[in-house]
Amino acid sequence: EPEVTQTPSHQVTQMGQEVILRCVPISNHLYFYWYRQILGQKVEFLVSFYNNEISEKSEIFDDQFSVERPDGSNFTLKIRSTKLEDSAMYFCASSNQGARTEAFFGQGTRLTVV
Amino acid sequence: RKEVEQDPGPFNVPEGATVAFNCTYSNSASQSFFWYRQDCRKEPKLLMSVYSSGNEDGRFTAQLNRASQYISLLIRDSKLSDSATYLCAVNRGNRDDKIIFGKGTRLHILP
């Protein structure tokens, strides 16, 4: 069964450092998403990406965040200068026809900023 | 009013019982509705989509009530493995390209 894969599974970084979280969406999907979940809180939307551009982003997704699809398979989330409050689980998701259809999630990257 | 609201629970239910959750959404233009299941520290996994006509998959039944703006999930003959957090998710429709999640309802099935 096709699945979304994310690497690394756990990343520890020092405050102020840049991190890149990587995702390989399901191969025939065209819509890609990043969500985050702070421990004990809800799954929050960060950004959606279609046709090589951001289609929507939340208030959380400020100038410190960026996304890229550097090749035909990877989808990355970069945080330029991490803060303590960026510590969370980051989930990548993909879907076939945008938010009208189901999104499938990767197993997540746990980011710990120290 | 929050976009997607759920009773956080926990619901403590004996094995074999039937349990139902509701989820309300605020935007009447919402077009797509989903139930996801999330185990502790894991990713949300799609349980089922919710169609206007309702949707049944084995022991799970989902219903949509557009007039009252809520969706429901019914679990029959609950099993220990059903213990998880159940997330309601809604797409606001039109050109909106994101799915918004509720906080989830925690379910504990008791032996």
mmCIF file with all atom_site columns, C-alpha atoms in Angstrom:
data_model
loop_
_atom_site.group_PDB
_atom_site.id
_atom_site.type_symbol
_atom_site.label_atom_id
_atom_site.label_alt_id
_atom_site.label_comp_id
_atom_site.label_asym_id
_atom_site.label_entity_id
_atom_site.label_seq_id
_atom_site.pdbx_PDB_ins_code
_atom_site.Cartn_x
_atom_site.Cartn_y
_atom_site.Cartn_z
_atom_site.occupancy
_atom_site.B_iso_or_equiv
_atom_site.pdbx_formal_charge
_atom_site.auth_seq_id
_atom_site.auth_comp_id
_atom_site.auth_asym_id
_atom_site.auth_atom_id
_atom_site.pdbx_PDB_model_num
ATOM 1   C CA . GLU A 1 1   ? 0.000   0.000  0.000  1.00 0.00 ? 1   GLU A CA 1
ATOM 2   C CA . PRO A 1 2   ? 1.495   3.384  -0.960 1.00 0.00 ? 2   PRO A CA 1
ATOM 3   C CA . GLU A 1 3   ? 2.394   5.594  1.949  1.00 0.00 ? 3   GLU A CA 1
ATOM 4   C CA . VAL A 1 4   ? 3.849   8.958  2.848  1.00 0.00 ? 4   VAL A CA 1
ATOM 5   C CA . THR A 1 5   ? 7.322   8.682  4.336  1.00 0.00 ? 5   THR A CA 1
ATOM 6   C CA . GLN A 1 6   ? 9.078   11.260 6.475  1.00 0.00 ? 6   GLN A CA 1
ATOM 7   C CA . THR A 1 7   ? 12.658  11.639 7.610  1.00 0.00 ? 7   THR A CA 1
ATOM 8   C CA . PRO A 1 8   ? 14.079  11.922 10.139 1.00 0.00 ? 8   PRO A CA 1
ATOM 9   C CA . SER A 1 9   ? 11.725  10.422 12.700 1.00 0.00 ? 9   SER A CA 1
ATOM 10  C CA . HIS A 1 10  ? 13.273  12.552 15.434 1.00 0.00 ? 10  HIS A CA 1
ATOM 11  C CA . GLN A 1 11  ? 15.357  15.708 15.166 1.00 0.00 ? 11  GLN A CA 1
ATOM 12  C CA . VAL A 1 12  ? 16.978  17.538 18.040 1.00 0.00 ? 12  VAL A CA 1
ATOM 13  C CA . THR A 1 13  ? 18.297  20.994 17.279 1.00 0.00 ? 13  THR A CA 1
ATOM 14  C CA . GLN A 1 14  ? 19.598  23.995 19.120 1.00 0.00 ? 14  GLN A CA 1
ATOM 15  C CA . MET A 1 15  ? 17.522  27.142 19.251 1.00 0.00 ? 15  MET A CA 1
ATOM 16  C CA . GLY A 1 16  ? 18.366  29.417 16.341 1.00 0.00 ? 16  GLY A CA 1
ATOM 17  C CA . GLN A 1 17  ? 19.481  26.615 14.057 1.00 0.00 ? 17  GLN A CA 1
ATOM 18  C CA . GLU A 1 18  ? 17.910  25.798 10.728 1.00 0.00 ? 18  GLU A CA 1
ATOM 19  C CA . VAL A 1 19  ? 16.188  22.463 10.209 1.00 0.00 ? 19  VAL A CA 1
ATOM 20  C CA . ILE A 1 20  ? 14.846  20.756 7.133  1.00 0.00 ? 20  ILE A CA 1
ATOM 21  C CA . LEU A 1 21  ? 12.172  18.123 7.457  1.00 0.00 ? 21  LEU A CA 1
ATOM 22  C CA . ARG A 1 22  ? 11.751  15.797 4.530  1.00 0.00 ? 22  ARG A CA 1
ATOM 23  C CA . CYS A 1 23  ? 8.766   14.005 3.093  1.00 0.00 ? 23  CYS A CA 1
ATOM 24  C CA . VAL A 1 24  ? 8.102   11.729 0.174  1.00 0.00 ? 24  VAL A CA 1
ATOM 25  C CA . PRO A 1 25  ? 4.403   11.970 -0.677 1.00 0.00 ? 25  PRO A CA 1
ATOM 26  C CA . ILE A 1 26  ? 2.419   9.198  -2.328 1.00 0.00 ? 26  ILE A CA 1
ATOM 27  C CA . SER A 1 27  ? 3.668   9.069  -5.893 1.00 0.00 ? 27  SER A CA 1
ATOM 28  C CA . ASN A 1 28  ? 0.524   9.948  -7.868 1.00 0.00 ? 28  ASN A CA 1
ATOM 29  C CA . HIS A 1 29  ? -0.665  12.617 -5.437 1.00 0.00 ? 29  HIS A CA 1
ATOM 30  C CA . LEU A 1 30  ? -0.521  16.251 -6.461 1.00 0.00 ? 30  LEU A CA 1
ATOM 31  C CA . TYR A 1 31  ? -1.450  18.091 -3.271 1.00 0.00 ? 31  TYR A CA 1
ATOM 32  C CA . PHE A 1 32  ? 0.914   18.250 -0.319 1.00 0.00 ? 32  PHE A CA 1
ATOM 33  C CA . TYR A 1 33  ? 0.527   19.537 3.202  1.00 0.00 ? 33  TYR A CA 1
ATOM 34  C CA . TRP A 1 34  ? 2.421   20.162 6.390  1.00 0.00 ? 34  TRP A CA 1
ATOM 35  C CA . TYR A 1 35  ? 0.711   20.034 9.750  1.00 0.00 ? 35  TYR A CA 1
ATOM 36  C CA . ARG A 1 36  ? 2.114   20.237 13.226 1.00 0.00 ? 36  ARG A CA 1
ATOM 37  C CA . GLN A 1 37  ? 0.946   18.941 16.586 1.00 0.00 ? 37  GLN A CA 1
ATOM 38  C CA . ILE A 1 38  ? 2.321   20.291 19.819 1.00 0.00 ? 38  ILE A CA 1
ATOM 39  C CA . LEU A 1 39  ? 2.219   17.629 22.516 1.00 0.00 ? 39  LEU A CA 1
ATOM 40  C CA . GLY A 1 40  ? -1.288  17.306 23.915 1.00 0.00 ? 40  GLY A CA 1
ATOM 41  C CA . GLN A 1 41  ? -2.783  19.737 21.434 1.00 0.00 ? 41  GLN A CA 1
ATOM 42  C CA . LYS A 1 42  ? -4.637  19.477 18.180 1.00 0.00 ? 42  LYS A CA 1
ATOM 43  C CA . VAL A 1 43  ? -3.304  18.854 14.688 1.00 0.00 ? 43  VAL A CA 1
ATOM 44  C CA . GLU A 1 44  ? -2.765  22.313 13.184 1.00 0.00 ? 44  GLU A CA 1
ATOM 45  C CA . PHE A 1 45  ? -2.590  23.183 9.503  1.00 0.00 ? 45  PHE A CA 1
ATOM 46  C CA . LEU A 1 46  ? 0.593   24.929 8.362  1.00 0.00 ? 46  LEU A CA 1
ATOM 47  C CA . VAL A 1 47  ? 0.641   25.003 4.583  1.00 0.00 ? 47  VAL A CA 1
ATOM 48  C CA . SER A 1 48  ? -0.703  23.421 1.426  1.00 0.00 ? 48  SER A CA 1
ATOM 49  C CA . PHE A 1 49  ? 1.229   23.133 -1.825 1.00 0.00 ? 49  PHE A CA 1
ATOM 50  C CA . TYR A 1 50  ? 0.055   22.422 -5.336 1.00 0.00 ? 50  TYR A CA 1
ATOM 51  C CA . ASN A 1 51  ? 1.553   22.865 -8.773 1.00 0.00 ? 51  ASN A CA 1
ATOM 52  C CA . ASN A 1 52  ? 4.879   23.996 -7.314 1.00 0.00 ? 52  ASN A CA 1
ATOM 53  C CA . GLU A 1 53  ? 3.469   26.796 -5.252 1.00 0.00 ? 53  GLU A CA 1
ATOM 54  C CA . ILE A 1 54  ? 1.856   27.432 -1.907 1.00 0.00 ? 54  ILE A CA 1
ATOM 55  C CA . SER A 1 55  ? -1.920  27.348 -2.265 1.00 0.00 ? 55  SER A CA 1
ATOM 56  C CA . GLU A 1 56  ? -2.729  28.232 1.319  1.00 0.00 ? 56  GLU A CA 1
ATOM 57  C CA . LYS A 1 57  ? -0.921  28.899 4.565  1.00 0.00 ? 57  LYS A CA 1
ATOM 58  C CA . SER A 1 58  ? -1.867  29.525 8.162  1.00 0.00 ? 58  SER A CA 1
ATOM 59  C CA . GLU A 1 59  ? -0.857  32.322 10.515 1.00 0.00 ? 59  GLU A CA 1
ATOM 60  C CA . ILE A 1 60  ? 1.673   29.946 12.044 1.00 0.00 ? 60  ILE A CA 1
ATOM 61  C CA . PHE A 1 61  ? 3.512   29.693 8.714  1.00 0.00 ? 61  PHE A CA 1
ATOM 62  C CA . ASP A 1 62  ? 5.463   32.942 8.982  1.00 0.00 ? 62  ASP A CA 1
ATOM 63  C CA . ASP A 1 63  ? 8.694   34.038 7.308  1.00 0.00 ? 63  ASP A CA 1
ATOM 64  C CA . GLN A 1 64  ? 10.659  31.508 9.322  1.00 0.00 ? 64  GLN A CA 1
ATOM 65  C CA . PHE A 1 65  ? 9.016   28.685 7.409  1.00 0.00 ? 65  PHE A CA 1
ATOM 66  C CA . SER A 1 66  ? 9.383   27.687 3.803  1.00 0.00 ? 66  SER A CA 1
ATOM 67  C CA . VAL A 1 67  ? 8.473   24.677 1.684  1.00 0.00 ? 67  VAL A CA 1
ATOM 68  C CA . GLU A 1 68  ? 10.001  23.285 -1.427 1.00 0.00 ? 68  GLU A CA 1
ATOM 69  C CA . ARG A 1 69  ? 9.608   20.451 -3.849 1.00 0.00 ? 69  ARG A CA 1
ATOM 70  C CA . PRO A 1 70  ? 13.213  20.192 -4.993 1.00 0.00 ? 70  PRO A CA 1
ATOM 71  C CA . ASP A 1 71  ? 12.664  17.221 -7.278 1.00 0.00 ? 71  ASP A CA 1
ATOM 72  C CA . GLY A 1 72  ? 9.845   14.965 -8.427 1.00 0.00 ? 72  GLY A CA 1
ATOM 73  C CA . SER A 1 73  ? 9.538   13.065 -5.203 1.00 0.00 ? 73  SER A CA 1
ATOM 74  C CA . ASN A 1 74  ? 10.573  15.075 -2.135 1.00 0.00 ? 74  ASN A CA 1
ATOM 75  C CA . PHE A 1 75  ? 8.644   17.773 -0.319 1.00 0.00 ? 75  PHE A CA 1
ATOM 76  C CA . THR A 1 76  ? 10.508  19.665 2.382  1.00 0.00 ? 76  THR A CA 1
ATOM 77  C CA . LEU A 1 77  ? 9.704   22.011 5.234  1.00 0.00 ? 77  LEU A CA 1
ATOM 78  C CA . LYS A 1 78  ? 12.460  24.371 6.338  1.00 0.00 ? 78  LYS A CA 1
ATOM 79  C CA . ILE A 1 79  ? 12.473  26.296 9.585  1.00 0.00 ? 79  ILE A CA 1
ATOM 80  C CA . ARG A 1 80  ? 15.157  28.971 9.348  1.00 0.00 ? 80  ARG A CA 1
ATOM 81  C CA . SER A 1 81  ? 15.799  29.890 12.954 1.00 0.00 ? 81  SER A CA 1
ATOM 82  C CA . THR A 1 82  ? 14.139  27.487 15.327 1.00 0.00 ? 82  THR A CA 1
ATOM 83  C CA . LYS A 1 83  ? 12.510  28.616 18.545 1.00 0.00 ? 83  LYS A CA 1
ATOM 84  C CA . LEU A 1 84  ? 11.690  26.578 21.611 1.00 0.00 ? 84  LEU A CA 1
ATOM 85  C CA . GLU A 1 85  ? 8.007   26.795 20.721 1.00 0.00 ? 85  GLU A CA 1
ATOM 86  C CA . ASP A 1 86  ? 8.660   25.094 17.386 1.00 0.00 ? 86  ASP A CA 1
ATOM 87  C CA . SER A 1 87  ? 9.070   21.835 19.300 1.00 0.00 ? 87  SER A CA 1
ATOM 88  C CA . ALA A 1 88  ? 6.273   19.633 18.008 1.00 0.00 ? 88  ALA A CA 1
ATOM 89  C CA . MET A 1 89  ? 5.437   16.673 15.826 1.00 0.00 ? 89  MET A CA 1
ATOM 90  C CA . TYR A 1 90  ? 5.422   17.695 12.164 1.00 0.00 ? 90  TYR A CA 1
ATOM 91  C CA . PHE A 1 91  ? 3.271   15.676 9.809  1.00 0.00 ? 91  PHE A CA 1
ATOM 92  C CA . CYS A 1 92  ? 3.423   15.688 6.059  1.00 0.00 ? 92  CYS A CA 1
ATOM 93  C CA . ALA A 1 93  ? 0.317   14.657 4.146  1.00 0.00 ? 93  ALA A CA 1
ATOM 94  C CA . SER A 1 94  ? -0.682  14.245 0.544  1.00 0.00 ? 94  SER A CA 1
ATOM 95  C CA . SER A 1 95  ? -3.920  13.865 -1.356 1.00 0.00 ? 95  SER A CA 1
ATOM 96  C CA . ASN A 1 96  ? -5.123  13.077 -4.816 1.00 0.00 ? 96  ASN A CA 1
ATOM 97  C CA . GLN A 1 97  ? -7.573  15.909 -5.410 1.00 0.00 ? 97  GLN A CA 1
ATOM 98  C CA . GLY A 1 98  ? -6.867  18.499 -2.774 1.00 0.00 ? 98  GLY A CA 1
ATOM 99  C CA . ALA A 1 99  ? -8.779  19.035 0.427  1.00 0.00 ? 99  ALA A CA 1
ATOM 100 C CA . ARG A 1 100 ? -11.986 17.727 -1.122 1.00 0.00 ? 100 ARG A CA 1
ATOM 101 C CA . THR A 1 101 ? -10.573 14.247 -0.760 1.00 0.00 ? 101 THR A CA 1
ATOM 102 C CA . GLU A 1 102 ? -8.825  12.311 1.938  1.00 0.00 ? 102 GLU A CA 1
ATOM 103 C CA . ALA A 1 103 ? -5.314  13.258 2.964  1.00 0.00 ? 103 ALA A CA 1
ATOM 104 C CA . PHE A 1 104 ? -2.868  10.560 3.974  1.00 0.00 ? 104 PHE A CA 1
ATOM 105 C CA . PHE A 1 105 ? -0.295  11.299 6.617  1.00 0.00 ? 105 PHE A CA 1
ATOM 106 C CA . GLY A 1 106 ? 3.295   10.304 7.138  1.00 0.00 ? 106 GLY A CA 1
ATOM 107 C CA . GLN A 1 107 ? 4.453   8.973  10.469 1.00 0.00 ? 107 GLN A CA 1
ATOM 108 C CA . GLY A 1 108 ? 5.768   12.382 11.486 1.00 0.00 ? 108 GLY A CA 1
ATOM 109 C CA . THR A 1 109 ? 9.024   13.994 12.541 1.00 0.00 ? 109 THR A CA 1
ATOM 110 C CA . ARG A 1 110 ? 9.370   14.838 16.195 1.00 0.00 ? 110 ARG A CA 1
ATOM 111 C CA . LEU A 1 111 ? 11.269  18.117 16.407 1.00 0.00 ? 111 LEU A CA 1
ATOM 112 C CA . THR A 1 112 ? 12.816  19.027 19.727 1.00 0.00 ? 112 THR A CA 1
ATOM 113 C CA . VAL A 1 113 ? 14.366  22.473 20.034 1.00 0.00 ? 113 VAL A CA 1
ATOM 114 C CA . VAL A 1 114 ? 16.705  22.862 23.000 1.00 0.00 ? 114 VAL A CA 1
ATOM 115 C CA . ARG B 2 1   ? -17.162 29.576 17.776 1.00 0.00 ? 1   ARG B CA 1
ATOM 116 C CA . LYS B 2 2   ? -14.343 27.205 16.877 1.00 0.00 ? 2   LYS B CA 1
ATOM 117 C CA . GLU B 2 3   ? -14.256 25.901 13.319 1.00 0.00 ? 3   GLU B CA 1
ATOM 118 C CA . VAL B 2 4   ? -14.411 22.267 14.356 1.00 0.00 ? 4   VAL B CA 1
ATOM 119 C CA . GLU B 2 5   ? -15.496 21.252 17.832 1.00 0.00 ? 5   GLU B CA 1
ATOM 120 C CA . GLN B 2 6   ? -15.442 17.915 19.535 1.00 0.00 ? 6   GLN B CA 1
ATOM 121 C CA . ASP B 2 7   ? -16.107 16.696 23.039 1.00 0.00 ? 7   ASP B CA 1
ATOM 122 C CA . PRO B 2 8   ? -12.593 15.849 24.284 1.00 0.00 ? 8   PRO B CA 1
ATOM 123 C CA . GLY B 2 9   ? -13.823 12.994 26.472 1.00 0.00 ? 9   GLY B CA 1
ATOM 124 C CA . PRO B 2 10  ? -12.480 10.664 27.611 1.00 0.00 ? 10  PRO B CA 1
ATOM 125 C CA . PHE B 2 11  ? -15.242 8.239  26.870 1.00 0.00 ? 11  PHE B CA 1
ATOM 126 C CA . ASN B 2 12  ? -14.729 5.114  28.985 1.00 0.00 ? 12  ASN B CA 1
ATOM 127 C CA . VAL B 2 13  ? -16.768 2.350  27.412 1.00 0.00 ? 13  VAL B CA 1
ATOM 128 C CA . PRO B 2 14  ? -16.937 -1.377 28.185 1.00 0.00 ? 14  PRO B CA 1
ATOM 129 C CA . GLU B 2 15  ? -15.861 -3.753 25.472 1.00 0.00 ? 15  GLU B CA 1
ATOM 130 C CA . GLY B 2 16  ? -18.755 -4.739 23.238 1.00 0.00 ? 16  GLY B CA 1
ATOM 131 C CA . ALA B 2 17  ? -20.716 -1.559 23.827 1.00 0.00 ? 17  ALA B CA 1
ATOM 132 C CA . THR B 2 18  ? -21.791 0.970  21.232 1.00 0.00 ? 18  THR B CA 1
ATOM 133 C CA . VAL B 2 19  ? -20.372 4.469  21.412 1.00 0.00 ? 19  VAL B CA 1
ATOM 134 C CA . ALA B 2 20  ? -21.137 7.596  19.419 1.00 0.00 ? 20  ALA B CA 1
ATOM 135 C CA . PHE B 2 21  ? -19.320 10.893 19.013 1.00 0.00 ? 21  PHE B CA 1
ATOM 136 C CA . ASN B 2 22  ? -20.449 14.116 17.439 1.00 0.00 ? 22  ASN B CA 1
ATOM 137 C CA . CYS B 2 23  ? -18.449 16.873 15.864 1.00 0.00 ? 23  CYS B CA 1
ATOM 138 C CA . THR B 2 24  ? -19.795 20.309 14.974 1.00 0.00 ? 24  THR B CA 1
ATOM 139 C CA . TYR B 2 25  ? -18.415 22.628 12.340 1.00 0.00 ? 25  TYR B CA 1
ATOM 140 C CA . SER B 2 26  ? -18.992 26.347 11.994 1.00 0.00 ? 26  SER B CA 1
ATOM 141 C CA . ASN B 2 27  ? -18.664 27.011 8.274  1.00 0.00 ? 27  ASN B CA 1
ATOM 142 C CA . SER B 2 28  ? -21.814 26.133 6.364  1.00 0.00 ? 28  SER B CA 1
ATOM 143 C CA . ALA B 2 29  ? -19.820 26.097 3.105  1.00 0.00 ? 29  ALA B CA 1
ATOM 144 C CA . SER B 2 30  ? -17.840 23.053 4.269  1.00 0.00 ? 30  SER B CA 1
ATOM 145 C CA . GLN B 2 31  ? -17.959 20.326 1.686  1.00 0.00 ? 31  GLN B CA 1
ATOM 146 C CA . SER B 2 32  ? -15.806 17.410 2.780  1.00 0.00 ? 32  SER B CA 1
ATOM 147 C CA . PHE B 2 33  ? -15.801 15.639 6.097  1.00 0.00 ? 33  PHE B CA 1
ATOM 148 C CA . PHE B 2 34  ? -13.605 12.935 7.516  1.00 0.00 ? 34  PHE B CA 1
ATOM 149 C CA . TRP B 2 35  ? -12.972 10.885 10.623 1.00 0.00 ? 35  TRP B CA 1
ATOM 150 C CA . TYR B 2 36  ? -9.403  10.049 11.478 1.00 0.00 ? 36  TYR B CA 1
ATOM 151 C CA . ARG B 2 37  ? -8.048  7.888  14.240 1.00 0.00 ? 37  ARG B CA 1
ATOM 152 C CA . GLN B 2 38  ? -4.887  8.844  16.099 1.00 0.00 ? 38  GLN B CA 1
ATOM 153 C CA . ASP B 2 39  ? -3.009  6.579  18.455 1.00 0.00 ? 39  ASP B CA 1
ATOM 154 C CA . CYS B 2 40  ? -0.722  8.100  21.054 1.00 0.00 ? 40  CYS B CA 1
ATOM 155 C CA . ARG B 2 41  ? 2.212   9.920  19.420 1.00 0.00 ? 41  ARG B CA 1
ATOM 156 C CA . LYS B 2 42  ? 1.332   8.533  15.990 1.00 0.00 ? 42  LYS B CA 1
ATOM 157 C CA . GLU B 2 43  ? 0.046   10.081 12.802 1.00 0.00 ? 43  GLU B CA 1
ATOM 158 C CA . PRO B 2 44  ? -3.663  10.553 12.072 1.00 0.00 ? 44  PRO B CA 1
ATOM 159 C CA . LYS B 2 45  ? -4.949  7.624  10.067 1.00 0.00 ? 45  LYS B CA 1
ATOM 160 C CA . LEU B 2 46  ? -8.009  7.954  7.895  1.00 0.00 ? 46  LEU B CA 1
ATOM 161 C CA . LEU B 2 47  ? -10.920 6.017  9.313  1.00 0.00 ? 47  LEU B CA 1
ATOM 162 C CA . MET B 2 48  ? -13.572 7.056  6.853  1.00 0.00 ? 48  MET B CA 1
ATOM 163 C CA . SER B 2 49  ? -14.922 9.851  4.719  1.00 0.00 ? 49  SER B CA 1
ATOM 164 C CA . VAL B 2 50  ? -18.387 11.129 5.542  1.00 0.00 ? 50  VAL B CA 1
ATOM 165 C CA . TYR B 2 51  ? -20.772 11.416 2.642  1.00 0.00 ? 51  TYR B CA 1
ATOM 166 C CA . SER B 2 52  ? -24.114 13.165 2.504  1.00 0.00 ? 52  SER B CA 1
ATOM 167 C CA . SER B 2 53  ? -25.832 9.806  2.384  1.00 0.00 ? 53  SER B CA 1
ATOM 168 C CA . GLY B 2 54  ? -23.866 8.478  5.336  1.00 0.00 ? 54  GLY B CA 1
ATOM 169 C CA . ASN B 2 55  ? -21.153 5.898  5.232  1.00 0.00 ? 55  ASN B CA 1
ATOM 170 C CA . GLU B 2 56  ? -20.763 2.501  6.853  1.00 0.00 ? 56  GLU B CA 1
ATOM 171 C CA . ASP B 2 57  ? -17.630 0.395  7.101  1.00 0.00 ? 57  ASP B CA 1
ATOM 172 C CA . GLY B 2 58  ? -18.017 -2.720 9.214  1.00 0.00 ? 58  GLY B CA 1
ATOM 173 C CA . ARG B 2 59  ? -18.634 -1.653 12.805 1.00 0.00 ? 59  ARG B CA 1
ATOM 174 C CA . PHE B 2 60  ? -18.235 2.030  11.977 1.00 0.00 ? 60  PHE B CA 1
ATOM 175 C CA . THR B 2 61  ? -20.981 4.322  10.726 1.00 0.00 ? 61  THR B CA 1
ATOM 176 C CA . ALA B 2 62  ? -20.591 8.005  9.922  1.00 0.00 ? 62  ALA B CA 1
ATOM 177 C CA . GLN B 2 63  ? -23.423 10.437 9.346  1.00 0.00 ? 63  GLN B CA 1
ATOM 178 C CA . LEU B 2 64  ? -23.591 14.025 8.163  1.00 0.00 ? 64  LEU B CA 1
ATOM 179 C CA . ASN B 2 65  ? -26.267 16.494 9.233  1.00 0.00 ? 65  ASN B CA 1
ATOM 180 C CA . ARG B 2 66  ? -25.847 19.630 7.133  1.00 0.00 ? 66  ARG B CA 1
ATOM 181 C CA . ALA B 2 67  ? -28.821 21.437 8.618  1.00 0.00 ? 67  ALA B CA 1
ATOM 182 C CA . SER B 2 68  ? -27.368 21.248 12.121 1.00 0.00 ? 68  SER B CA 1
ATOM 183 C CA . GLN B 2 69  ? -23.760 21.291 10.920 1.00 0.00 ? 69  GLN B CA 1
ATOM 184 C CA . TYR B 2 70  ? -22.490 18.206 12.608 1.00 0.00 ? 70  TYR B CA 1
ATOM 185 C CA . ILE B 2 71  ? -21.069 14.841 11.748 1.00 0.00 ? 71  ILE B CA 1
ATOM 186 C CA . SER B 2 72  ? -21.236 11.742 13.869 1.00 0.00 ? 72  SER B CA 1
ATOM 187 C CA . LEU B 2 73  ? -19.332 8.519  14.272 1.00 0.00 ? 73  LEU B CA 1
ATOM 188 C CA . LEU B 2 74  ? -20.899 5.383  15.687 1.00 0.00 ? 74  LEU B CA 1
ATOM 189 C CA . ILE B 2 75  ? -18.813 2.405  16.739 1.00 0.00 ? 75  ILE B CA 1
ATOM 190 C CA . ARG B 2 76  ? -20.673 -0.829 17.353 1.00 0.00 ? 76  ARG B CA 1
ATOM 191 C CA . ASP B 2 77  ? -19.386 -3.855 19.268 1.00 0.00 ? 77  ASP B CA 1
ATOM 192 C CA . SER B 2 78  ? -16.376 -1.873 20.457 1.00 0.00 ? 78  SER B CA 1
ATOM 193 C CA . LYS B 2 79  ? -13.063 -3.672 20.848 1.00 0.00 ? 79  LYS B CA 1
ATOM 194 C CA . LEU B 2 80  ? -10.038 -2.973 23.014 1.00 0.00 ? 80  LEU B CA 1
ATOM 195 C CA . SER B 2 81  ? -8.140  -2.024 19.850 1.00 0.00 ? 81  SER B CA 1
ATOM 196 C CA . ASP B 2 82  ? -10.619 0.807  19.227 1.00 0.00 ? 82  ASP B CA 1
ATOM 197 C CA . SER B 2 83  ? -9.025  2.748  22.089 1.00 0.00 ? 83  SER B CA 1
ATOM 198 C CA . ALA B 2 84  ? -7.599  5.869  20.463 1.00 0.00 ? 84  ALA B CA 1
ATOM 199 C CA . THR B 2 85  ? -8.327  9.533  19.827 1.00 0.00 ? 85  THR B CA 1
ATOM 200 C CA . TYR B 2 86  ? -10.870 10.150 17.089 1.00 0.00 ? 86  TYR B CA 1
ATOM 201 C CA . LEU B 2 87  ? -10.331 13.301 15.061 1.00 0.00 ? 87  LEU B CA 1
ATOM 202 C CA . CYS B 2 88  ? -13.008 15.044 13.081 1.00 0.00 ? 88  CYS B CA 1
ATOM 203 C CA . ALA B 2 89  ? -11.708 16.865 9.998  1.00 0.00 ? 89  ALA B CA 1
ATOM 204 C CA . VAL B 2 90  ? -13.468 19.309 7.710  1.00 0.00 ? 90  VAL B CA 1
ATOM 205 C CA . ASN B 2 91  ? -12.628 21.038 4.478  1.00 0.00 ? 91  ASN B CA 1
ATOM 206 C CA . ARG B 2 92  ? -14.226 24.466 4.191  1.00 0.00 ? 92  ARG B CA 1
ATOM 207 C CA . GLY B 2 93  ? -14.992 24.033 0.540  1.00 0.00 ? 93  GLY B CA 1
ATOM 208 C CA . ASN B 2 94  ? -14.842 26.332 -2.454 1.00 0.00 ? 94  ASN B CA 1
ATOM 209 C CA . ARG B 2 95  ? -11.225 27.269 -3.118 1.00 0.00 ? 95  ARG B CA 1
ATOM 210 C CA . ASP B 2 96  ? -10.131 26.402 0.384  1.00 0.00 ? 96  ASP B CA 1
ATOM 211 C CA . ASP B 2 97  ? -7.298  23.934 0.221  1.00 0.00 ? 97  ASP B CA 1
ATOM 212 C CA . LYS B 2 98  ? -6.910  22.734 3.734  1.00 0.00 ? 98  LYS B CA 1
ATOM 213 C CA . ILE B 2 99  ? -8.468  20.277 6.107  1.00 0.00 ? 99  ILE B CA 1
ATOM 214 C CA . ILE B 2 100 ? -9.092  21.568 9.613  1.00 0.00 ? 100 ILE B CA 1
ATOM 215 C CA . PHE B 2 101 ? -9.029  19.157 12.525 1.00 0.00 ? 101 PHE B CA 1
ATOM 216 C CA . GLY B 2 102 ? -10.909 19.151 15.774 1.00 0.00 ? 102 GLY B CA 1
ATOM 217 C CA . LYS B 2 103 ? -9.047  18.510 18.996 1.00 0.00 ? 103 LYS B CA 1
ATOM 218 C CA . GLY B 2 104 ? -10.223 14.944 19.043 1.00 0.00 ? 104 GLY B CA 1
ATOM 219 C CA . THR B 2 105 ? -12.273 12.727 21.326 1.00 0.00 ? 105 THR B CA 1
ATOM 220 C CA . ARG B 2 106 ? -10.403 10.212 23.459 1.00 0.00 ? 106 ARG B CA 1
ATOM 221 C CA . LEU B 2 107 ? -11.953 6.772  23.669 1.00 0.00 ? 107 LEU B CA 1
ATOM 222 C CA . HIS B 2 108 ? -10.930 4.128  26.191 1.00 0.00 ? 108 HIS B CA 1
ATOM 223 C CA . ILE B 2 109 ? -12.433 0.681  25.765 1.00 0.00 ? 109 ILE B CA 1
ATOM 224 C CA . LEU B 2 110 ? -12.477 -1.134 29.087 1.00 0.00 ? 110 LEU B CA 1
ATOM 225 C CA . PRO B 2 111 ? -12.058 -4.931 29.304 1.00 0.00 ? 111 PRO B CA 1
#
